[in-house]
mmCIF file with all atom_site columns, C-alpha atoms in Angstrom:
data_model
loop_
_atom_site.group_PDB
_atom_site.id
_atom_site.type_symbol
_atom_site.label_atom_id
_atom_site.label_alt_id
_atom_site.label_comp_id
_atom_site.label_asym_id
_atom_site.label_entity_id
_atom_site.label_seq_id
_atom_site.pdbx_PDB_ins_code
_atom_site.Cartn_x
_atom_site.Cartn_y
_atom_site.Cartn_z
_atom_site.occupancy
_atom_site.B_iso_or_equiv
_atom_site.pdbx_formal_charge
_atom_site.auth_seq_id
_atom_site.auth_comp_id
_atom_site.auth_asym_id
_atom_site.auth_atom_id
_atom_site.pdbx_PDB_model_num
ATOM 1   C CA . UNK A 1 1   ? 0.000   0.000   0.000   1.00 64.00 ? 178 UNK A CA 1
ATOM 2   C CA . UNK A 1 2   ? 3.210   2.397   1.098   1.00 70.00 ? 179 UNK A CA 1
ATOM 3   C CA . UNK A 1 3   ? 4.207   1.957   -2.784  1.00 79.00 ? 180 UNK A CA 1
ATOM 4   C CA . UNK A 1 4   ? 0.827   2.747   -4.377  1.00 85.00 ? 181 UNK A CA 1
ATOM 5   C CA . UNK A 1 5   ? 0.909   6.041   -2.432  1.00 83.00 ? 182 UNK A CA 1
ATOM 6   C CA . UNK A 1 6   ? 3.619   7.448   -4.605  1.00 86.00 ? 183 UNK A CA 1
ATOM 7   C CA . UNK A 1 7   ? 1.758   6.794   -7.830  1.00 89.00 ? 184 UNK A CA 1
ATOM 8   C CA . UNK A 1 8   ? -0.305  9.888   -8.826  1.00 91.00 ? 185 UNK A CA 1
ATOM 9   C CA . UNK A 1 9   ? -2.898  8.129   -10.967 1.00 94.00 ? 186 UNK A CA 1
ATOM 10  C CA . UNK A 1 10  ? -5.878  10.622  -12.104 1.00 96.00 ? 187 UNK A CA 1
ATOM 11  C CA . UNK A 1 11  ? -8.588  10.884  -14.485 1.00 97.00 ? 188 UNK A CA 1
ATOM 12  C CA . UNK A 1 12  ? -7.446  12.048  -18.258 1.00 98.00 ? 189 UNK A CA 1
ATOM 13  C CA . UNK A 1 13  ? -8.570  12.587  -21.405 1.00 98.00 ? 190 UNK A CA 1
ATOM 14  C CA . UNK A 1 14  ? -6.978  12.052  -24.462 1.00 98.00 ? 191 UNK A CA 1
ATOM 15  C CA . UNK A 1 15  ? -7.673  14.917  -26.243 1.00 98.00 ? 192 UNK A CA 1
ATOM 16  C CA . UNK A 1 16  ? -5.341  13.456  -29.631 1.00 98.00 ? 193 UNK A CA 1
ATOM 17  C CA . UNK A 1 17  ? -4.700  9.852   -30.476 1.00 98.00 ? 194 UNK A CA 1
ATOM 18  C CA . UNK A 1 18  ? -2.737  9.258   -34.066 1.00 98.00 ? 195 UNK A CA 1
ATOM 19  C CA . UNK A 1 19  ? -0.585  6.236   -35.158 1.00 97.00 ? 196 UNK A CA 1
ATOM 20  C CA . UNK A 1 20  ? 2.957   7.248   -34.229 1.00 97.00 ? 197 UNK A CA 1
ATOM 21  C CA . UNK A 1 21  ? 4.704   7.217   -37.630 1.00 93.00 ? 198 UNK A CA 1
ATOM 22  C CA . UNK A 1 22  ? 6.772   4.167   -38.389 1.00 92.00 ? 199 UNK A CA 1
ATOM 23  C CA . UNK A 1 23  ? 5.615   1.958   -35.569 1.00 94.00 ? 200 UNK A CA 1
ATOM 24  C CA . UNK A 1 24  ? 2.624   -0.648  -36.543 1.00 93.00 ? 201 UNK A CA 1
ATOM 25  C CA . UNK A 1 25  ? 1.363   -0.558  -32.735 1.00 96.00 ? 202 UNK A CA 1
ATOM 26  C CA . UNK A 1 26  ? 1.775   2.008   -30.891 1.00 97.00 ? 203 UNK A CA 1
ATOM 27  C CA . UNK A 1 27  ? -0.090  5.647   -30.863 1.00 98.00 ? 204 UNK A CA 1
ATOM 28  C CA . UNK A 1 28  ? 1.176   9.118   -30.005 1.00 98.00 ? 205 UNK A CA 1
ATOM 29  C CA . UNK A 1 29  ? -1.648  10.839  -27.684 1.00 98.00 ? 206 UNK A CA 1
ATOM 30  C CA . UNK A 1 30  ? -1.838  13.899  -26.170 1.00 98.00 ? 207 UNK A CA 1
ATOM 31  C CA . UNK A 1 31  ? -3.550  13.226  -22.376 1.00 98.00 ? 208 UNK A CA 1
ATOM 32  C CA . UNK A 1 32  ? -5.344  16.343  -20.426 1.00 98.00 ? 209 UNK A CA 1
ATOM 33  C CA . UNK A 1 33  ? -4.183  15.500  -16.845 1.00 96.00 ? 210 UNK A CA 1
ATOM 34  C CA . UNK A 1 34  ? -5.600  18.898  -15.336 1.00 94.00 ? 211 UNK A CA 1
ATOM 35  C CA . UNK A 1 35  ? -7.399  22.036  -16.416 1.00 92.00 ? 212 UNK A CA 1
ATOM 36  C CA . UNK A 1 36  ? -3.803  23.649  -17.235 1.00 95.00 ? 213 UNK A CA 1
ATOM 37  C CA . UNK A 1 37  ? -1.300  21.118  -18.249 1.00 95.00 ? 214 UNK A CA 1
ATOM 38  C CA . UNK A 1 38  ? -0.994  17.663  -21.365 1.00 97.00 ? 215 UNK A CA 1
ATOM 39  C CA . UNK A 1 39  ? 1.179   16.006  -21.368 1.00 96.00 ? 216 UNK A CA 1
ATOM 40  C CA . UNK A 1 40  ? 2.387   14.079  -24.479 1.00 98.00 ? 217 UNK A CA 1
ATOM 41  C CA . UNK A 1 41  ? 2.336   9.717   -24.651 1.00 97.00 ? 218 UNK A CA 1
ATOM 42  C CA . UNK A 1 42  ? 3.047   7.177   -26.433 1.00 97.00 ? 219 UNK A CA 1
ATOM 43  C CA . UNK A 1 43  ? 0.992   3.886   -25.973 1.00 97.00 ? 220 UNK A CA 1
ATOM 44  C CA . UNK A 1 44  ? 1.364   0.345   -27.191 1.00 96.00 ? 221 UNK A CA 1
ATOM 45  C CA . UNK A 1 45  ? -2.983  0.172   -27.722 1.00 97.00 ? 222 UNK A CA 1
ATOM 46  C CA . UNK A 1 46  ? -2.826  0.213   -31.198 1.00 96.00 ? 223 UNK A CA 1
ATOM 47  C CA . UNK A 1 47  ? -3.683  -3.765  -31.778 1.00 95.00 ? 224 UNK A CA 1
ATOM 48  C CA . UNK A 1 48  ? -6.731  -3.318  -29.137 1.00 97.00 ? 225 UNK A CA 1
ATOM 49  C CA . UNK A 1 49  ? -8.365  0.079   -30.302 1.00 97.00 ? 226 UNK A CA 1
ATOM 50  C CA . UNK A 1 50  ? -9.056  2.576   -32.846 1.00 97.00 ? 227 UNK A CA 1
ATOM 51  C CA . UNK A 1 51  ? -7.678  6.107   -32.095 1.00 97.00 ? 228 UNK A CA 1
ATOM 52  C CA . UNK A 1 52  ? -10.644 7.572   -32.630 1.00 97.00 ? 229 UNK A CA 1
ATOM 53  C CA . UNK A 1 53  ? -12.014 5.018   -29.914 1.00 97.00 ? 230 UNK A CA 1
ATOM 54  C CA . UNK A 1 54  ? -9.891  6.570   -28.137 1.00 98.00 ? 231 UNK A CA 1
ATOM 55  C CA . UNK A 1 55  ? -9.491  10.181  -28.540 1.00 97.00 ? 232 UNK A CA 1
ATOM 56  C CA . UNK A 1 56  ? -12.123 11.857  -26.245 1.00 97.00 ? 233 UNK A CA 1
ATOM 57  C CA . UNK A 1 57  ? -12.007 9.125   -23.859 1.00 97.00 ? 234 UNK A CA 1
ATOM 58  C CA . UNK A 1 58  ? -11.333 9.740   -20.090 1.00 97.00 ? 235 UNK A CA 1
ATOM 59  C CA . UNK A 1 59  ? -8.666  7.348   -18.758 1.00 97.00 ? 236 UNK A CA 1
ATOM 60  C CA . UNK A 1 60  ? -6.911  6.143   -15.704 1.00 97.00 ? 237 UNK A CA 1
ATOM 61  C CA . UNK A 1 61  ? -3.591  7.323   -15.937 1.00 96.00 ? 238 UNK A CA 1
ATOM 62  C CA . UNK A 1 62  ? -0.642  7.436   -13.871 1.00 95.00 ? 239 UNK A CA 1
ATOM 63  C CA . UNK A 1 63  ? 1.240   11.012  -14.302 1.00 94.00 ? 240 UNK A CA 1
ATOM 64  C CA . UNK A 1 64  ? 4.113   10.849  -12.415 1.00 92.00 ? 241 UNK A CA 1
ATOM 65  C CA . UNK A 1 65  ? 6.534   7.950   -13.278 1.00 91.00 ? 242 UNK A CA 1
ATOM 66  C CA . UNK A 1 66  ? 9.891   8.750   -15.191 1.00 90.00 ? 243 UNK A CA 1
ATOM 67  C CA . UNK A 1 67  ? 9.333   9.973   -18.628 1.00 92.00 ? 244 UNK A CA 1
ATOM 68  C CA . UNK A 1 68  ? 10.574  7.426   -20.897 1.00 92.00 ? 245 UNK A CA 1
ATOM 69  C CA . UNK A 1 69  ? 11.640  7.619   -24.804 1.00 94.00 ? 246 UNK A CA 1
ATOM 70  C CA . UNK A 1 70  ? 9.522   5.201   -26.570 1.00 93.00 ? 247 UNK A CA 1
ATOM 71  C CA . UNK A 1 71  ? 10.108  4.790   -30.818 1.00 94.00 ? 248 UNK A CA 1
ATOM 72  C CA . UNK A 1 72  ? 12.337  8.007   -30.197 1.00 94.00 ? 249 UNK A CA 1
ATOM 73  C CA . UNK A 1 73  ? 9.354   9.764   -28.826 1.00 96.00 ? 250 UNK A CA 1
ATOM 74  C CA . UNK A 1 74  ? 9.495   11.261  -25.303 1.00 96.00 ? 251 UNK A CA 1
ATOM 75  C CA . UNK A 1 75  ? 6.219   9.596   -23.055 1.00 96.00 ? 252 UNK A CA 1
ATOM 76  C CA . UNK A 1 76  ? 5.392   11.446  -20.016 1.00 95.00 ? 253 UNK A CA 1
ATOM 77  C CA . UNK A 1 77  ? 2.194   9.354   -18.547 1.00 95.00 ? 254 UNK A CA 1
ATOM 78  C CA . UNK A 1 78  ? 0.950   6.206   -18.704 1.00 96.00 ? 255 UNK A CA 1
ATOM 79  C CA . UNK A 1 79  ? -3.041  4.742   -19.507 1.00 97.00 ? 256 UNK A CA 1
ATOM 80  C CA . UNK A 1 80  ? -3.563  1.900   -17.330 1.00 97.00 ? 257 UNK A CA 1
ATOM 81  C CA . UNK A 1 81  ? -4.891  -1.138  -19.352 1.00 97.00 ? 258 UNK A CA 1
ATOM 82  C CA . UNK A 1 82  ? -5.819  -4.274  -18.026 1.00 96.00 ? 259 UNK A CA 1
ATOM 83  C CA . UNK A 1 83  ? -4.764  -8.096  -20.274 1.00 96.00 ? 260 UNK A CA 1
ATOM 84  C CA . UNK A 1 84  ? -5.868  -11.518 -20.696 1.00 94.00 ? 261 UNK A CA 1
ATOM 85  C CA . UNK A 1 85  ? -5.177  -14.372 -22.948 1.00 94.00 ? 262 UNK A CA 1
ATOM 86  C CA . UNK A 1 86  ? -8.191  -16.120 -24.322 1.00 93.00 ? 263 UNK A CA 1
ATOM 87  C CA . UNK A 1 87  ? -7.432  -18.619 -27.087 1.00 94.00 ? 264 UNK A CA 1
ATOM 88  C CA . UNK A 1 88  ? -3.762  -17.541 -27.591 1.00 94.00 ? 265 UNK A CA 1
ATOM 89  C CA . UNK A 1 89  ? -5.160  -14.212 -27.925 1.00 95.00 ? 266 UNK A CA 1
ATOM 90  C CA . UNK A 1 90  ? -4.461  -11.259 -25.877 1.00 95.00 ? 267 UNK A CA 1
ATOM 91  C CA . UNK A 1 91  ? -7.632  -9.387  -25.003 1.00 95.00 ? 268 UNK A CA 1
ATOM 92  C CA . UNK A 1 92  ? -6.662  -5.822  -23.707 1.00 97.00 ? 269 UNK A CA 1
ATOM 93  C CA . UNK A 1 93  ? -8.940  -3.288  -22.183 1.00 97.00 ? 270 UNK A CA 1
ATOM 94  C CA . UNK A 1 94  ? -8.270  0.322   -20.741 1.00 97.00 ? 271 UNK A CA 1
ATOM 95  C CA . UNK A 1 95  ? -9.497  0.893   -17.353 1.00 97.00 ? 272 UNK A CA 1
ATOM 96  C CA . UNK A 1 96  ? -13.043 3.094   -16.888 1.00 96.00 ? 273 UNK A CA 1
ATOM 97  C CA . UNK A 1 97  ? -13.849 5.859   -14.982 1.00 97.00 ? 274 UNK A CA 1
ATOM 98  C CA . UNK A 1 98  ? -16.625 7.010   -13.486 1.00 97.00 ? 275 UNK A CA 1
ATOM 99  C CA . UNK A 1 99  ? -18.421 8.892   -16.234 1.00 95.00 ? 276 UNK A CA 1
ATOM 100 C CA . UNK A 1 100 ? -18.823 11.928  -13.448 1.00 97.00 ? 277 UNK A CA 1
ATOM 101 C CA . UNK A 1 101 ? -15.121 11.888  -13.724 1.00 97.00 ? 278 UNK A CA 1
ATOM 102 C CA . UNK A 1 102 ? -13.763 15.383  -14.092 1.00 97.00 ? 279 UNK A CA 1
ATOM 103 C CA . UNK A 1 103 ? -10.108 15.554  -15.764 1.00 97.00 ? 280 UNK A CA 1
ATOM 104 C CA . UNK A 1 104 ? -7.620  15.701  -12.616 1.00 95.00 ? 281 UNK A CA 1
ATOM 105 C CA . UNK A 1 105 ? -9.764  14.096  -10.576 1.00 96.00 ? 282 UNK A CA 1
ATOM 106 C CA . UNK A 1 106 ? -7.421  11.707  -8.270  1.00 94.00 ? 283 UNK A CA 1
ATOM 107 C CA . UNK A 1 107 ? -7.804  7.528   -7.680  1.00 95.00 ? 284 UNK A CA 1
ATOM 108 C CA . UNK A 1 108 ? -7.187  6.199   -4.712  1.00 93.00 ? 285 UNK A CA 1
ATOM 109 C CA . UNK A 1 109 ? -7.562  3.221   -3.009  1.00 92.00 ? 286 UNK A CA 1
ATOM 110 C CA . UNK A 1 110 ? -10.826 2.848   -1.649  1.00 91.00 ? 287 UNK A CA 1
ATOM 111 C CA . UNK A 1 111 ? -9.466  1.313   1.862   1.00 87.00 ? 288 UNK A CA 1
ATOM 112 C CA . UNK A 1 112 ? -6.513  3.598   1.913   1.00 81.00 ? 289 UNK A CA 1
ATOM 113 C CA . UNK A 1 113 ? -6.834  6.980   0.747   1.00 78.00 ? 290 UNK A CA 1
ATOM 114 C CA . UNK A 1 114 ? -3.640  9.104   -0.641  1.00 76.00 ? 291 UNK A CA 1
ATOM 115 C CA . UNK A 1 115 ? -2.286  10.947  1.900   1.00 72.00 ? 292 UNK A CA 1
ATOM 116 C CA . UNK A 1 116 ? -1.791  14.805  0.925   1.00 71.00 ? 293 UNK A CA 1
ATOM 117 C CA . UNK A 1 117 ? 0.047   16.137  -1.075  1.00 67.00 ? 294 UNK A CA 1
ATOM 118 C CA . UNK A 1 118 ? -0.990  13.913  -3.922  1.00 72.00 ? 295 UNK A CA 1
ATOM 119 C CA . UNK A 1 119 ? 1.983   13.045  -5.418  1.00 71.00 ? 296 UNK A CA 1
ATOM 120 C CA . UNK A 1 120 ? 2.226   14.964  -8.526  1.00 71.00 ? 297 UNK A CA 1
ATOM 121 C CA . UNK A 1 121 ? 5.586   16.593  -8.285  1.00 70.00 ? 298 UNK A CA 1
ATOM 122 C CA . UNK A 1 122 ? 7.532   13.852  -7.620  1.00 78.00 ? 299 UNK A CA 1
ATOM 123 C CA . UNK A 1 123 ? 8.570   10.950  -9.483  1.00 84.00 ? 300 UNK A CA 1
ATOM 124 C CA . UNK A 1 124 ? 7.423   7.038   -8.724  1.00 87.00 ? 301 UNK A CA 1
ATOM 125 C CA . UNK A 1 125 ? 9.985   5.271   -10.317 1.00 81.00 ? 302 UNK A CA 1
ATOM 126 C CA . UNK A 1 126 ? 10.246  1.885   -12.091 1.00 82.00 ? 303 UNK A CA 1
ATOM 127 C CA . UNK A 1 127 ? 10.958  -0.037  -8.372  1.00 86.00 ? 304 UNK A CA 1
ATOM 128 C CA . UNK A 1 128 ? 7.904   1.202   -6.742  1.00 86.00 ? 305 UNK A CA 1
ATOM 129 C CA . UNK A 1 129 ? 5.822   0.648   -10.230 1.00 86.00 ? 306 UNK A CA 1
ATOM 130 C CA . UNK A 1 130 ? 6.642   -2.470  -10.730 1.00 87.00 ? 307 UNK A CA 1
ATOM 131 C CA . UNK A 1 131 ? 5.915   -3.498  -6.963  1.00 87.00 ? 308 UNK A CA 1
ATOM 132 C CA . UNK A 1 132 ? 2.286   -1.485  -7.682  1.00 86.00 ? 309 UNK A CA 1
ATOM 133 C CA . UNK A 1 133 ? 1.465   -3.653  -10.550 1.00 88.00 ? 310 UNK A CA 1
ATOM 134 C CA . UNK A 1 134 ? 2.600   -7.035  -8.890  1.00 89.00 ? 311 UNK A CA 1
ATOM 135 C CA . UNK A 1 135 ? -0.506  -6.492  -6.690  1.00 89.00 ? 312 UNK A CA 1
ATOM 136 C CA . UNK A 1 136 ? -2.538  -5.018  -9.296  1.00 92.00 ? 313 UNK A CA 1
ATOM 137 C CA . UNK A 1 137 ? -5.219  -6.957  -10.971 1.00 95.00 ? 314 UNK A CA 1
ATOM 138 C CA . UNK A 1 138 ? -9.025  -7.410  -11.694 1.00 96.00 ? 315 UNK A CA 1
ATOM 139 C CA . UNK A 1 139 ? -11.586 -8.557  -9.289  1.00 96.00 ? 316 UNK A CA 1
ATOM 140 C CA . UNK A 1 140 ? -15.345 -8.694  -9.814  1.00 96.00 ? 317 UNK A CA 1
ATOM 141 C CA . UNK A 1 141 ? -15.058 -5.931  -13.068 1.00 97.00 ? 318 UNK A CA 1
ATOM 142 C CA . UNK A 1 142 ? -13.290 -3.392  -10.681 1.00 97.00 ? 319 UNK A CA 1
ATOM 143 C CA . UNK A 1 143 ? -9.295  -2.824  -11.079 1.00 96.00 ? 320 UNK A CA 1
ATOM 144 C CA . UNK A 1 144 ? -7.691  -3.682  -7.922  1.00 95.00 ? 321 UNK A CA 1
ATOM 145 C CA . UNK A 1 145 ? -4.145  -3.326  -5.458  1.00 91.00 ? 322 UNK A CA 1
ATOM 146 C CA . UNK A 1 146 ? -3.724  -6.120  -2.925  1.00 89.00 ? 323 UNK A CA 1
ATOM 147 C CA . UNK A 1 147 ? -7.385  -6.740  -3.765  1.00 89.00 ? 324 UNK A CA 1
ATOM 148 C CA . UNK A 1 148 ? -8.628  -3.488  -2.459  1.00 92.00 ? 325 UNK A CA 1
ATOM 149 C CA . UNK A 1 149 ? -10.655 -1.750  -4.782  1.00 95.00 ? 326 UNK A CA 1
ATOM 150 C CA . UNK A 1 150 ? -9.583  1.345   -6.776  1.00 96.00 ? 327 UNK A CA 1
ATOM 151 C CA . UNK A 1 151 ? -12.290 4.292   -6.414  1.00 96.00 ? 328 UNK A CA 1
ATOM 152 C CA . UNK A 1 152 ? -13.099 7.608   -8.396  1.00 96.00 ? 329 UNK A CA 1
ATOM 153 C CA . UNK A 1 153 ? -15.121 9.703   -5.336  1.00 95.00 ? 330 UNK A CA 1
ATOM 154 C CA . UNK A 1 154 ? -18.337 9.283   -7.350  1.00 96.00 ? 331 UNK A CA 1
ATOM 155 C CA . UNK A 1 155 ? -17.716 4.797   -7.764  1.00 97.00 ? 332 UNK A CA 1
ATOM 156 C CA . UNK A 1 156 ? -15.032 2.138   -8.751  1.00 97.00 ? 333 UNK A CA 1
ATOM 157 C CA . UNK A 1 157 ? -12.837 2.181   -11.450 1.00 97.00 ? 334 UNK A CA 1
ATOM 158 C CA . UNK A 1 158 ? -13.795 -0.518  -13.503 1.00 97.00 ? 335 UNK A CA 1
ATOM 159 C CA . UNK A 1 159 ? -12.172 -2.871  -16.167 1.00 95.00 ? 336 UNK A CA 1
ATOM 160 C CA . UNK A 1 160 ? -14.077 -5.326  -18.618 1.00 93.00 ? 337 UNK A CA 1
ATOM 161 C CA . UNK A 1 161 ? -11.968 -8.142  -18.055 1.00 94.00 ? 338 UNK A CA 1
ATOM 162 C CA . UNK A 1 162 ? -12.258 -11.728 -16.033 1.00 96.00 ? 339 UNK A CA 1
ATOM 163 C CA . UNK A 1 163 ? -11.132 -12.082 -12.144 1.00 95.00 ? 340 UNK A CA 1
ATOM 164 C CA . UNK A 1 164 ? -7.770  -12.158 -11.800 1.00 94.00 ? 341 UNK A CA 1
ATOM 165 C CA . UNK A 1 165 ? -6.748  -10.479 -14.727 1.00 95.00 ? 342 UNK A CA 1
ATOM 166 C CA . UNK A 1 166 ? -3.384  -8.542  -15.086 1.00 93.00 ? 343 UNK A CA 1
ATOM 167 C CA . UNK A 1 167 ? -3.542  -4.565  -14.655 1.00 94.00 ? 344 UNK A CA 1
ATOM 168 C CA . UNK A 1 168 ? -0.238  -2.408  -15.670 1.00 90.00 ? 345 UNK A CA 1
#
């Protein structure tokens, strides 16, 4: 729980979603985290959606890990998608928000909330991520850490996807 509390993960929309040139999978998005700042992507979706599936959507997105250089493109935030395999197939699926959701808004855990200040200016790097996502996972259509649920204040943040599933 101590290492979800550094993520900053918050509603976004993704205001721009185009096939990042020369790359057969992933997309080059631009992601509203707040009413004053986007932040530029890049997201391996491209085999699961449509851009214009996704531009306009709101997201669960985690803002603060270390910008990474993906295809030669600079990434600074991360949609959180949730995976299966069904038939040798991989089945992914973007995690939903509340359709109150306002662009900003914060996710906590439901049994934990995030201590202020939220996280924002400071960096969760790849350690504490990758300890995050080891607990994270699907449970009854709502994305889980540790098996406590992840909440929006206005209801669960939700993933189409069966129990047990793989959130990262």
């Amino acid at each position: 729980v101590q290492s979800f509390h550094k993520a900053a993960i918050v509603c976004g929309k993704v205001t721009k979603c185009v096939p990042l040139e020369g790359s057969e999978k992933l997309f080059l998005c631009q992601l509203q985290i707040s009413e004053s700042e986007s932040r530029e992507l890049v997201t391996g979706l491209q085999h699961y959606y449509e851009a214009s599936e996704l531009e306009g959507k709101m997201v669960a997105c985690i803002v603060n890990l270390k910008p990474a250089k993906l295809a030669g493109v600079m990434s600074y935030a991360m949609i959180i998608a949730g995976s299966y395999e069904e038939d040798g197939k991989e089945i992914v699926k973007i995690l939903e928000v509340p359709a109150s959701a306002a662009v900003g808004d914060k996710i906590e855990l439901e049994e934990f909330p995030t201590p202020e200040p939220f996280p924002l200016g400071k960096n969760c790097n790849d350690k504490q991520w990758k300890k995050i996502v080891k607990e994270f996972a699907c449970f009854g259509k709502i994305a889980c850490v540790d098996k406590m649920k992840l909440k929006h204040k206005d209801g669960y943040i939700t993933c189409d996807l069966p129990d047990g599933s793989e959130i990262h």
